[in-house]
CSV table of C-alpha atoms in Angstrom, one decimal:
chain,number,residue,atom,x,y,z
A,1,MET,CA,43.4,-49.6,10.6
A,2,ASP,CA,40.8,-48.5,13.2
A,3,ASP,CA,37.7,-50.7,12.8
A,4,ASN,CA,35.5,-47.9,14.1
A,5,LYS,CA,36.5,-45.5,11.4
A,6,THR,CA,33.6,-44.6,9.2
A,7,LYS,CA,33.5,-45.9,5.7
A,8,PRO,CA,34.4,-43.5,2.9
A,9,LEU,CA,31.4,-41.5,1.5
A,10,ARG,CA,30.1,-42.8,-1.8
A,11,MET,CA,27.9,-40.5,-3.8
A,12,THR,CA,28.6,-41.5,-7.5
A,13,ALA,CA,26.3,-40.2,-10.2
A,14,SER,CA,24.6,-37.7,-7.9
A,15,SER,CA,23.2,-34.2,-8.4
A,16,LEU,CA,24.6,-32.0,-5.6
A,17,ASP,CA,24.8,-28.6,-7.2
A,18,GLY,CA,25.1,-25.7,-4.8
A,19,ARG,CA,25.7,-27.8,-1.7
A,20,ASP,CA,28.0,-26.7,1.1
A,21,PHE,CA,30.7,-29.2,2.1
A,22,SER,CA,33.1,-26.7,3.6
A,23,ASN,CA,35.6,-28.0,6.3
A,24,MET,CA,34.1,-31.5,6.0
A,25,ASP,CA,36.3,-34.7,6.2
A,26,LEU,CA,35.7,-36.3,2.8
A,27,GLU,CA,38.9,-38.3,2.5
A,28,ASN,CA,38.5,-41.2,0.0
A,29,ALA,CA,35.0,-40.0,-0.9
A,30,ASP,CA,33.7,-41.0,-4.3
A,31,PHE,CA,31.8,-38.4,-6.3
A,32,SER,CA,32.5,-39.8,-9.7
A,33,PHE,CA,30.1,-39.0,-12.6
A,34,SER,CA,28.3,-36.4,-10.4
A,35,SER,CA,27.1,-32.9,-11.0
A,36,LEU,CA,29.0,-30.7,-8.4
A,37,LYS,CA,28.5,-27.2,-9.8
A,38,ASP,CA,28.7,-24.2,-7.5
A,39,ILE,CA,29.6,-26.4,-4.5
A,40,ASN,CA,31.6,-25.0,-1.6
A,41,PHE,CA,34.5,-27.3,-0.7
A,42,ASP,CA,36.4,-24.6,1.2
A,43,GLY,CA,38.8,-26.1,3.7
A,44,ALA,CA,37.5,-29.7,3.1
A,45,ASN,CA,39.6,-32.7,3.4
A,46,LEU,CA,39.4,-34.4,-0.1
A,47,ARG,CA,42.6,-36.5,0.1
A,48,ASN,CA,42.4,-39.5,-2.3
A,49,ALA,CA,38.8,-38.5,-3.2
A,50,LYS,CA,37.4,-39.5,-6.6
A,51,LEU,CA,35.8,-36.6,-8.6
A,52,ARG,CA,36.5,-38.0,-12.1
A,53,PHE,CA,34.0,-37.4,-14.9
A,54,SER,CA,32.2,-34.8,-12.8
A,55,ALA,CA,30.9,-31.3,-13.5
A,56,LEU,CA,32.8,-29.0,-11.2
A,57,ASP,CA,32.0,-25.6,-12.8
A,58,ARG,CA,32.3,-22.6,-10.4
A,59,THR,CA,33.2,-25.0,-7.5
A,60,THR,CA,35.5,-23.5,-4.9
A,61,PHE,CA,38.3,-25.5,-3.3
A,62,ARG,CA,39.9,-22.7,-1.3
A,63,ASN,CA,42.4,-24.1,1.2
A,64,ALA,CA,41.1,-27.6,0.5
A,65,ASP,CA,43.3,-30.7,0.8
A,66,LEU,CA,43.2,-32.3,-2.7
A,67,ARG,CA,46.4,-34.4,-2.4
A,68,ASN,CA,46.2,-37.5,-4.6
A,69,ALA,CA,42.6,-36.7,-5.5
A,70,ASP,CA,41.4,-37.8,-9.0
A,71,LEU,CA,39.7,-35.1,-10.9
A,72,SER,CA,40.4,-36.5,-14.4
A,73,PHE,CA,38.0,-35.9,-17.3
A,74,SER,CA,36.0,-33.3,-15.3
A,75,SER,CA,34.6,-29.9,-16.3
A,76,MET,CA,36.3,-27.2,-14.2
A,77,SER,CA,35.3,-23.8,-15.6
A,78,ASP,CA,35.8,-20.9,-13.1
A,79,VAL,CA,37.1,-23.2,-10.3
A,80,ASP,CA,38.8,-21.5,-7.4
A,81,LEU,CA,41.8,-23.5,-6.2
A,82,SER,CA,43.5,-20.7,-4.2
A,83,GLY,CA,45.4,-22.1,-1.2
A,84,ALA,CA,44.5,-25.7,-2.1
A,85,LYS,CA,47.0,-28.5,-1.6
A,86,VAL,CA,47.1,-30.3,-4.9
A,87,GLU,CA,50.3,-32.5,-4.6
A,88,GLY,CA,49.7,-35.7,-6.5
A,89,ALA,CA,46.2,-34.7,-7.7
A,90,ASN,CA,45.2,-36.0,-11.2
A,91,PHE,CA,43.9,-33.2,-13.5
A,92,SER,CA,44.3,-35.2,-16.7
A,93,PHE,CA,41.9,-34.2,-19.6
A,94,THR,CA,40.0,-31.7,-17.5
A,95,SER,CA,38.3,-28.7,-19.1
A,96,GLN,CA,39.2,-25.5,-17.3
A,97,GLU,CA,38.0,-22.7,-19.6
A,98,LYS,CA,36.2,-19.6,-18.4
A,99,SER,CA,32.4,-20.2,-18.4
A,100,PHE,CA,31.6,-17.1,-20.5
A,101,ASN,CA,33.8,-15.8,-23.2
A,102,TRP,CA,32.6,-13.9,-26.3
A,103,GLN,CA,35.4,-15.6,-28.2
A,104,ASP,CA,34.1,-19.0,-27.2
A,105,PHE,CA,30.4,-18.3,-26.9
A,106,SER,CA,28.3,-21.4,-26.3
A,107,LEU,CA,24.5,-21.1,-26.7
A,108,ILE,CA,24.0,-24.6,-25.6
A,109,GLY,CA,26.2,-24.0,-22.5
A,110,ILE,CA,24.2,-20.9,-21.5
A,111,ILE,CA,20.8,-22.6,-21.9
A,112,GLN,CA,22.1,-25.6,-19.8
A,113,THR,CA,23.3,-23.4,-17.0
A,114,GLN,CA,19.6,-22.8,-16.0
A,115,SER,CA,20.6,-19.3,-14.7
A,116,TRP,CA,18.4,-16.3,-15.4
A,117,ILE,CA,20.5,-15.6,-18.6
A,118,GLY,CA,20.0,-19.1,-19.8
A,119,THR,CA,16.2,-19.0,-19.0
A,120,LEU,CA,15.9,-15.7,-20.9
A,121,VAL,CA,17.8,-17.0,-23.9
A,122,ALA,CA,15.7,-20.2,-24.0
A,123,ALA,CA,12.5,-18.2,-23.7
A,124,MET,CA,13.5,-15.8,-26.6
A,125,LEU,CA,14.5,-18.8,-28.7
A,126,GLY,CA,11.2,-20.5,-28.0
A,127,ALA,CA,9.3,-17.3,-28.9
A,128,VAL,CA,11.1,-16.9,-32.2
A,129,ILE,CA,10.5,-20.5,-33.2
A,130,LEU,CA,6.8,-20.3,-32.2
A,131,TYR,CA,6.5,-17.0,-34.2
A,132,GLY,CA,8.0,-18.7,-37.2
A,133,PHE,CA,5.7,-21.7,-37.0
A,134,ASN,CA,2.6,-19.4,-36.6
A,135,ALA,CA,3.7,-17.5,-39.7
A,136,ILE,CA,3.9,-20.7,-41.6
A,137,ALA,CA,0.4,-21.7,-40.3
A,138,TYR,CA,-1.0,-18.3,-41.2
A,139,PHE,CA,0.2,-18.3,-44.9
A,140,THR,CA,-0.8,-22.0,-45.3
A,141,ALA,CA,-4.3,-21.1,-44.1
A,142,GLU,CA,-4.4,-18.1,-46.5
A,143,LEU,CA,-3.4,-20.3,-49.4
A,144,SER,CA,-6.0,-22.9,-48.4
A,145,PHE,CA,-9.0,-20.7,-47.8
A,146,THR,CA,-8.5,-17.5,-49.8
A,147,ASP,CA,-10.8,-17.4,-52.9
A,148,GLU,CA,-9.8,-13.9,-54.1
A,149,PRO,CA,-7.4,-14.6,-57.1
A,150,VAL,CA,-5.2,-11.5,-56.8
A,151,ARG,CA,-4.5,-12.0,-53.2
A,152,LEU,CA,-4.0,-15.8,-53.7
A,153,ALA,CA,-1.5,-15.1,-56.6
A,154,PHE,CA,0.4,-12.6,-54.4
A,155,TYR,CA,0.6,-15.0,-51.5
A,156,LYS,CA,1.9,-17.8,-53.7
A,157,TYR,CA,4.6,-15.4,-55.0
A,158,LEU,CA,5.5,-14.6,-51.3
A,159,VAL,CA,5.8,-18.3,-50.4
A,160,MET,CA,7.9,-19.0,-53.5
A,161,LEU,CA,10.2,-16.1,-52.8
A,162,THR,CA,10.5,-17.1,-49.1
A,163,VAL,CA,11.4,-20.7,-50.0
A,164,ALA,CA,13.9,-19.7,-52.7
A,165,THR,CA,15.5,-17.2,-50.4
A,166,GLY,CA,15.7,-19.7,-47.6
A,167,VAL,CA,17.3,-22.4,-49.8
A,168,CYS,CA,19.8,-19.8,-51.2
A,169,THR,CA,20.6,-18.6,-47.7
A,170,ILE,CA,21.4,-22.1,-46.3
A,171,LEU,CA,23.4,-23.1,-49.4
A,172,ILE,CA,25.5,-19.9,-49.3
A,173,THR,CA,26.1,-20.3,-45.6
A,174,GLN,CA,27.1,-24.0,-45.9
A,175,GLY,CA,29.3,-23.2,-48.8
A,176,LEU,CA,31.1,-20.4,-47.0
A,177,THR,CA,31.5,-22.1,-43.6
A,178,ALA,CA,34.8,-23.9,-44.4
A,179,TRP,CA,36.2,-20.9,-46.2
A,180,LEU,CA,35.3,-18.5,-43.3
A,181,ASP,CA,36.8,-20.9,-40.7
A,182,MET,CA,40.0,-21.3,-42.7
A,183,ILE,CA,40.7,-17.7,-43.8
A,184,ILE,CA,39.1,-15.5,-41.1
A,185,LYS,CA,40.2,-15.6,-37.5
A,186,SER,CA,37.8,-13.1,-35.8
A,187,LEU,CA,34.4,-14.5,-35.0
A,188,TRP,CA,32.8,-11.1,-35.5
A,189,ALA,CA,34.4,-10.7,-38.9
A,190,LYS,CA,33.1,-14.0,-40.0
A,191,HIS,CA,29.6,-13.1,-39.1
A,192,ILE,CA,29.9,-9.6,-40.8
A,193,ILE,CA,31.3,-11.0,-44.0
A,194,LEU,CA,28.6,-13.8,-44.1
A,195,SER,CA,25.8,-11.2,-43.5
A,196,ILE,CA,27.0,-9.0,-46.4
A,197,ILE,CA,27.3,-11.8,-48.8
A,198,VAL,CA,23.9,-13.3,-47.9
A,199,PHE,CA,22.2,-9.8,-48.0
A,200,LEU,CA,23.6,-9.1,-51.5
A,201,ALA,CA,22.8,-12.6,-52.9
A,202,ASP,CA,19.3,-12.7,-51.5
A,203,SER,CA,18.6,-9.2,-52.8
A,204,VAL,CA,19.7,-10.2,-56.3
A,205,LEU,CA,17.6,-13.3,-56.1
A,206,ALA,CA,14.5,-11.4,-54.9
A,207,VAL,CA,14.9,-8.8,-57.7
A,208,ALA,CA,15.3,-11.6,-60.3
A,209,ILE,CA,12.3,-13.5,-59.2
A,210,HIS,CA,10.2,-10.3,-59.1
A,211,GLN,CA,11.3,-9.3,-62.6
A,212,LEU,CA,10.8,-12.8,-64.1
A,213,PHE,CA,7.6,-14.0,-62.4
A,214,ALA,CA,5.9,-11.4,-60.3
A,215,THR,CA,5.8,-7.9,-61.9
A,216,ASP,CA,2.2,-8.2,-62.9
A,217,ILE,CA,1.2,-10.0,-59.7
A,218,VAL,CA,2.7,-7.3,-57.4
A,219,ALA,CA,1.2,-4.5,-59.6
A,220,GLN,CA,-2.3,-6.0,-59.5
A,221,TYR,CA,-2.0,-6.5,-55.7
A,222,ILE,CA,-1.0,-2.9,-55.1
A,223,SER,CA,-3.7,-1.6,-57.3
A,224,ARG,CA,-6.4,-3.8,-55.7
A,225,TYR,CA,-5.2,-3.2,-52.1
A,226,PRO,CA,-3.5,0.2,-51.9
A,227,ALA,CA,-4.2,0.5,-48.1
A,228,GLU,CA,-2.5,-2.7,-47.0
A,229,PRO,CA,-0.2,-1.9,-44.0
A,230,SER,CA,2.6,-4.2,-45.4
A,231,GLN,CA,3.0,-1.8,-48.4
A,232,SER,CA,4.2,0.9,-46.1
A,233,ALA,CA,7.3,-1.1,-45.1
A,234,PRO,CA,10.6,-0.1,-46.8
A,235,TRP,CA,12.2,-2.6,-49.3
A,236,TYR,CA,15.0,-3.6,-46.9
A,237,TRP,CA,12.5,-4.6,-44.2
A,238,TYR,CA,12.3,-8.1,-45.4
A,239,SER,CA,16.1,-8.5,-45.9
A,240,TRP,CA,17.1,-8.8,-42.2
A,241,ALA,CA,15.4,-12.3,-41.8
A,242,PRO,CA,17.7,-14.2,-44.2
A,243,VAL,CA,20.7,-12.5,-42.6
A,244,VAL,CA,19.7,-13.6,-39.1
A,245,ILE,CA,18.9,-17.1,-40.3
A,246,ALA,CA,22.3,-17.4,-42.0
A,247,ASN,CA,24.2,-16.2,-38.9
A,248,VAL,CA,22.2,-18.5,-36.6
A,249,PHE,CA,22.7,-21.5,-38.9
A,250,TYR,CA,26.5,-20.7,-39.1
A,251,PHE,CA,26.7,-20.3,-35.4
A,252,LEU,CA,24.9,-23.6,-34.6
A,253,SER,CA,27.0,-25.4,-37.3
A,254,ARG,CA,30.2,-24.3,-35.5
A,255,GLU,CA,28.7,-25.3,-32.1
A,256,GLY,CA,27.8,-28.7,-33.4
A,257,ARG,CA,31.3,-29.2,-34.9
A,258,GLN,CA,33.0,-28.1,-31.6
A,259,ILE,CA,30.8,-30.5,-29.6
A,260,SER,CA,31.5,-33.4,-32.0
A,261,ARG,CA,35.2,-32.5,-31.9
A,262,LYS,CA,35.3,-32.5,-28.1
A,263,ILE,CA,33.5,-35.8,-27.9
A,264,SER,CA,35.8,-37.3,-30.5
A,265,ASP,CA,38.9,-36.0,-28.7
A,266,GLN,CA,37.7,-37.4,-25.4
A,267,GLU,CA,36.9,-40.8,-27.0
A,268,TYR,CA,40.3,-40.8,-28.6
A,269,GLN,CA,42.0,-39.9,-25.3
A,270,LEU,CA,40.0,-42.6,-23.5
A,271,LEU,CA,40.9,-45.1,-26.2
A,272,ASN,CA,44.6,-44.2,-25.9
A,273,LEU,CA,44.4,-44.5,-22.1
A,274,GLU,CA,42.9,-47.9,-22.4
A,275,LYS,CA,45.6,-49.0,-24.8
A,276,LEU,CA,48.3,-47.6,-22.5
A,277,LYS,CA,46.7,-49.4,-19.6
A,278,THR,CA,46.6,-52.7,-21.5
A,279,ARG,CA,50.2,-52.2,-22.7
A,280,ALA,CA,51.4,-51.5,-19.1
A,281,GLU,CA,49.6,-54.6,-17.8
A,282,LEU,CA,51.1,-56.7,-20.6
A,283,ASP,CA,54.6,-55.3,-19.9
A,284,ALA,CA,54.1,-56.3,-16.3
A,285,LEU,CA,53.1,-59.9,-17.2
A,286,GLN,CA,56.0,-60.2,-19.7
A,287,ALA,CA,58.5,-58.9,-17.2
A,288,ARG,CA,57.3,-61.3,-14.5
A,289,ILE,CA,57.4,-64.4,-16.8
A,290,ASN,CA,61.0,-63.9,-17.7
A,291,PRO,CA,62.5,-63.9,-14.1
A,292,HIS,CA,60.1,-66.8,-13.2
A,293,PHE,CA,61.5,-68.9,-16.0
A,294,LEU,CA,65.1,-67.9,-15.3
A,295,TYR,CA,64.7,-68.9,-11.7
A,296,ASN,CA,63.6,-72.4,-12.6
A,297,SER,CA,66.2,-72.9,-15.3
A,298,LEU,CA,69.1,-71.8,-13.1
A,299,ASN,CA,67.9,-74.2,-10.4
A,300,SER,CA,68.1,-77.0,-13.0
A,301,ILE,CA,71.6,-75.9,-14.0
A,302,ALA,CA,72.7,-75.7,-10.4
A,303,SER,CA,71.6,-79.3,-9.8
A,304,LEU,CA,73.9,-80.5,-12.6
A,305,VAL,CA,77.0,-78.4,-12.0
A,306,HIS,CA,78.7,-80.9,-9.7
A,307,GLU,CA,77.0,-84.1,-10.9
A,308,ASP,CA,77.5,-83.7,-14.7
A,309,PRO,CA,79.4,-80.5,-15.8
A,310,ASP,CA,79.1,-81.4,-19.5
A,311,LYS,CA,75.3,-81.5,-19.2
A,312,ALA,CA,75.4,-78.3,-17.2
A,313,GLU,CA,77.4,-76.7,-20.0
A,314,GLU,CA,75.0,-77.9,-22.7
A,315,MET,CA,72.1,-76.7,-20.6
A,316,THR,CA,73.7,-73.3,-20.2
A,317,LEU,CA,74.2,-73.0,-24.0
A,318,LEU,CA,70.6,-73.9,-24.6
A,319,LEU,CA,69.5,-71.4,-22.0
A,320,SER,CA,71.5,-68.7,-23.7
A,321,LYS,CA,69.6,-69.5,-26.9
A,322,LEU,CA,66.4,-69.1,-25.1
A,323,PHE,CA,67.3,-65.7,-23.8
A,324,ARG,CA,68.4,-64.6,-27.3
A,325,TYR,CA,64.7,-65.2,-28.1
A,326,THR,CA,63.4,-63.3,-25.1
A,327,THR,CA,65.8,-60.3,-25.3
A,328,GLY,CA,66.7,-60.2,-29.0
A,329,ARG,CA,63.3,-58.7,-30.0
A,330,LYS,CA,61.6,-55.4,-29.2
A,331,THR,CA,60.0,-55.4,-25.7
A,332,SER,CA,56.9,-53.8,-27.2
A,333,ASP,CA,56.2,-56.9,-29.3
A,334,TYR,CA,53.5,-58.9,-27.6
A,335,PHE,CA,52.9,-61.3,-30.5
A,336,ASP,CA,55.1,-63.8,-32.4
A,337,THR,CA,54.4,-66.6,-34.9
A,338,ILE,CA,53.5,-70.0,-33.7
A,339,GLU,CA,56.7,-71.3,-35.5
A,340,ASN,CA,58.9,-69.1,-33.3
A,341,GLU,CA,56.9,-69.9,-30.1
A,342,LEU,CA,57.4,-73.6,-30.9
A,343,GLU,CA,61.1,-73.2,-31.5
A,344,MET,CA,61.4,-71.5,-28.1
A,345,VAL,CA,59.3,-74.3,-26.4
A,346,GLU,CA,61.5,-77.0,-28.1
A,347,THR,CA,64.6,-75.3,-26.8
A,348,TYR,CA,63.2,-75.2,-23.3
A,349,LEU,CA,62.3,-78.9,-23.5
A,350,GLN,CA,65.8,-79.6,-24.7
A,351,VAL,CA,67.1,-77.8,-21.6
A,352,GLU,CA,64.9,-80.0,-19.4
A,353,LYS,CA,65.9,-83.1,-21.3
A,354,VAL,CA,69.5,-82.5,-20.4
A,355,ARG,CA,68.4,-82.7,-16.7
A,356,PHE,CA,65.9,-85.6,-17.0
A,357,GLY,CA,67.7,-87.6,-19.7
A,358,GLU,CA,65.6,-90.6,-20.9
A,359,ARG,CA,62.9,-89.9,-18.3
A,360,LEU,CA,61.6,-87.2,-20.6
A,361,ARG,CA,60.3,-87.5,-24.2
A,362,PHE,CA,58.5,-84.8,-26.1
A,363,THR,CA,57.0,-84.3,-29.5
A,364,VAL,CA,55.6,-81.2,-31.3
A,365,GLU,CA,52.8,-81.5,-33.8
A,366,VAL,CA,51.3,-78.9,-36.1
A,367,GLU,CA,48.2,-80.1,-38.0
A,368,GLU,CA,48.7,-77.7,-40.9
A,369,GLU,CA,51.8,-75.9,-42.1
A,370,SER,CA,49.9,-72.7,-42.6
A,371,LEU,CA,49.1,-72.4,-38.9
A,372,LYS,CA,52.8,-71.8,-38.2
A,373,SER,CA,52.5,-68.3,-39.6
A,374,LEU,CA,49.7,-67.2,-37.3
A,375,GLN,CA,50.6,-64.8,-34.5
A,376,VAL,CA,49.9,-65.6,-30.9
A,377,PRO,CA,50.9,-63.9,-27.6
A,378,LYS,CA,54.5,-64.4,-26.8
A,379,PHE,CA,55.4,-66.9,-24.0
A,380,ILE,CA,51.9,-68.4,-24.2
A,381,LEU,CA,53.0,-72.0,-24.3
A,382,GLN,CA,56.3,-72.0,-22.3
A,383,PRO,CA,54.6,-71.6,-18.9
A,384,ILE,CA,52.2,-74.5,-19.6
A,385,VAL,CA,55.1,-76.8,-20.7
A,386,GLU,CA,57.0,-75.6,-17.6
A,387,ASN,CA,54.1,-76.6,-15.4
A,388,ALA,CA,53.9,-80.0,-17.1
A,389,ILE,CA,57.5,-80.6,-16.2
A,390,LYS,CA,57.3,-79.2,-12.7
A,391,HIS,CA,54.0,-80.8,-11.6
A,392,GLY,CA,53.9,-83.8,-13.8
A,393,ILE,CA,57.1,-85.3,-15.2
A,394,SER,CA,59.3,-84.5,-12.3
A,395,ARG,CA,57.0,-86.5,-10.0
A,396,MET,CA,57.2,-89.7,-12.0
A,397,ALA,CA,59.6,-92.5,-11.7
A,398,GLU,CA,58.8,-93.9,-15.1
A,399,GLN,CA,59.3,-92.2,-18.5
A,400,GLY,CA,57.3,-88.9,-18.9
A,401,ASN,CA,55.9,-87.9,-22.2
A,402,ILE,CA,54.9,-84.3,-23.3
A,403,VAL,CA,53.0,-83.6,-26.6
A,404,VAL,CA,52.6,-80.1,-27.8
A,405,LYS,CA,49.8,-80.1,-30.5
A,406,ILE,CA,48.6,-77.2,-32.6
A,407,TYR,CA,45.4,-77.6,-34.7
A,408,GLU,CA,42.3,-75.8,-35.9
A,409,LYS,CA,38.7,-76.9,-35.2
A,410,ASP,CA,35.4,-75.0,-35.9
A,411,ALA,CA,37.2,-71.7,-36.6
A,412,TRP,CA,39.1,-71.9,-33.3
A,413,LEU,CA,42.9,-72.3,-33.0
A,414,HIS,CA,43.8,-74.8,-30.3
A,415,LEU,CA,47.2,-74.8,-28.6
A,416,CYS,CA,47.3,-78.1,-26.5
A,417,VAL,CA,49.9,-79.4,-24.1
A,418,HIS,CA,49.5,-83.1,-23.0
A,419,ASP,CA,51.5,-84.9,-20.4
A,420,ASN,CA,51.2,-88.3,-18.8
A,421,GLY,CA,51.9,-87.0,-15.3
A,422,PRO,CA,49.5,-87.1,-12.3
A,423,ALA,CA,46.0,-85.9,-13.1
A,424,PHE,CA,44.9,-82.3,-12.2
A,425,PRO,CA,43.2,-82.3,-8.7
A,426,GLU,CA,39.6,-81.2,-8.6
A,427,THR,CA,40.4,-78.3,-6.4
A,428,LEU,CA,43.3,-77.0,-8.4
A,429,GLY,CA,44.3,-73.4,-7.7
A,430,ALA,CA,45.8,-71.5,-10.6
A,431,GLY,CA,49.5,-70.9,-10.1
A,432,TYR,CA,51.3,-67.8,-11.4
A,433,GLY,CA,52.0,-69.3,-14.8
A,434,MET,CA,48.4,-70.2,-15.5
A,435,ARG,CA,47.2,-66.8,-14.1
A,436,SER,CA,49.5,-64.9,-16.3
A,437,ILE,CA,48.2,-66.8,-19.4
A,438,GLN,CA,44.6,-66.1,-18.4
A,439,ASP,CA,45.4,-62.4,-17.8
A,440,LYS,CA,47.0,-62.2,-21.2
A,441,LEU,CA,44.2,-63.9,-23.0
A,442,LYS,CA,41.6,-61.6,-21.2
A,443,LEU,CA,43.5,-58.4,-22.0
A,444,LEU,CA,44.2,-59.3,-25.7
A,445,TYR,CA,41.1,-61.2,-26.8
A,446,GLY,CA,38.4,-60.7,-24.1
A,447,ASP,CA,35.7,-63.5,-24.6
A,448,ASN,CA,37.3,-64.7,-27.8
A,449,ALA,CA,39.8,-66.9,-26.0
A,450,ARG,CA,39.7,-69.4,-23.2
A,451,LEU,CA,42.0,-71.7,-21.1
A,452,GLU,CA,40.8,-75.2,-20.2
A,453,LEU,CA,42.3,-77.9,-18.0
A,454,LYS,CA,41.2,-81.5,-18.7
A,455,ASN,CA,41.8,-84.9,-17.4
A,456,ASP,CA,39.6,-86.8,-19.8
A,457,PRO,CA,40.1,-88.4,-22.3
A,458,HIS,CA,43.7,-87.6,-21.3
A,459,LYS,CA,45.4,-84.9,-19.2
A,460,SER,CA,45.9,-81.7,-21.2
A,461,VAL,CA,45.9,-77.9,-21.0
A,462,ASN,CA,44.1,-76.3,-23.9
A,463,ILE,CA,44.3,-72.7,-25.1
A,464,ALA,CA,41.5,-71.9,-27.6
A,465,ILE,CA,41.5,-68.6,-29.6
A,466,GLN,CA,39.0,-67.6,-32.2
A,467,LYS,CA,40.7,-67.5,-35.6
A,468,THR,CA,39.0,-64.2,-36.5
A,469,ALA,CA,40.4,-62.6,-33.4
A,470,ILE,CA,43.9,-63.7,-34.3
A,471,GLU,CA,43.5,-62.4,-37.9
A,472,GLN,CA,42.2,-59.0,-36.6
A,473,HIS,CA,45.3,-58.6,-34.4
A,474,GLN,CA,47.6,-59.5,-37.4
A,475,GLN,CA,45.8,-57.0,-39.6
A,476,SER,CA,46.1,-54.3,-36.9
A,477,SER,CA,49.8,-54.9,-36.5
A,478,HIS,CA,50.4,-54.8,-40.3
A,479,ALA,CA,48.5,-51.5,-40.5
A,480,VAL,CA,50.6,-50.0,-37.7
A,481,SER,CA,53.9,-51.2,-39.2
A,482,ALA,CA,52.9,-49.8,-42.6
């Protein structure tokens, strides 16, 4: 690689709307989590660029080189990709709808565009809201400061009618929402049907309230104030407001559900991706442990083939038993009971005892019988025992002793492997076996598990896992199997 080559451009979480990057060399650039609306990338070199989780609405990529670029989880409404090279590009979970469609109208989206249409809609909405609040303030002031009894009674009737109509409108709209969404497909038809039902219901309610409570109040008011301008308005003049409120409420309700659904879908997709990533990494760890163990075991058998064929045969049979354990279960199972793990470890130690003879002694201790049913990651103990043989017992002339001990202390499960081989050096570097265990624990338990190497009071490798974390995994696996 040329040392003089400029470093890739990094502009994560930036606001770059409307910029011109045409014909620029942006290979390996990182624009993740940025707002890149209306940008001109025509003819730009964006190979291996990262544009994930970005807003790319109305961005043009004409004749751009997007090979192996990552545009996942980005908004891409009205994007122009004509002539672009997109081989190997990642468009996973991108949103590529048209920005304006009456069938998928988005009030929030229009306001957020900050275009002249969005500004106009926001201004009108603000004016209507302010007008409504001023009307509330006006009638509240009239009720508070009017002394004339006929006018006061009439205003109280209007407030009661308005509140009752508003409650009725919202209840009807909320009650019809699920039915309209399930039965009616056309958005316009939904609004028309809702408008008719609300108009009829509120008209019936208004007539009922007038007949039951306000006949005399209205008659006295008309008699006292015959020249009031409001009396010249036709009866249906006051019917349009509830209809508008019902349609706006229904529309905003649908908008909110759509936004929630999109967020939930994205969270679900992200969760699934994370699970797939974890599963892929665990598969890789599992696949690498098996050949690693096989390599060491076959070397042990090879060393006995000429010296002691009977022992080599015994070792081969024990090895086949081990591989029935490793291959006789589903590859997607990452957990097994402590009892099965210990059986596998004992078989492995028997394999090594054939080679070492009386130079190797081992014991397996479980503090409580109930611990055997707990599930732990598969192959979590075998690499540790293997290291104890390879770096400890094999380097001793005298008898080696390995103790595998399982116990619980302070709500933590401890999986310990002791050996009487040479102590761990202070500058010990983690070999593959130990790294694979650390990676597994990190992937599966996060901070709820740890791996410790000790020389005092005696040499040991200790895996500690919080009991609650183990129980949670067991409950999850039971739920999935059910």
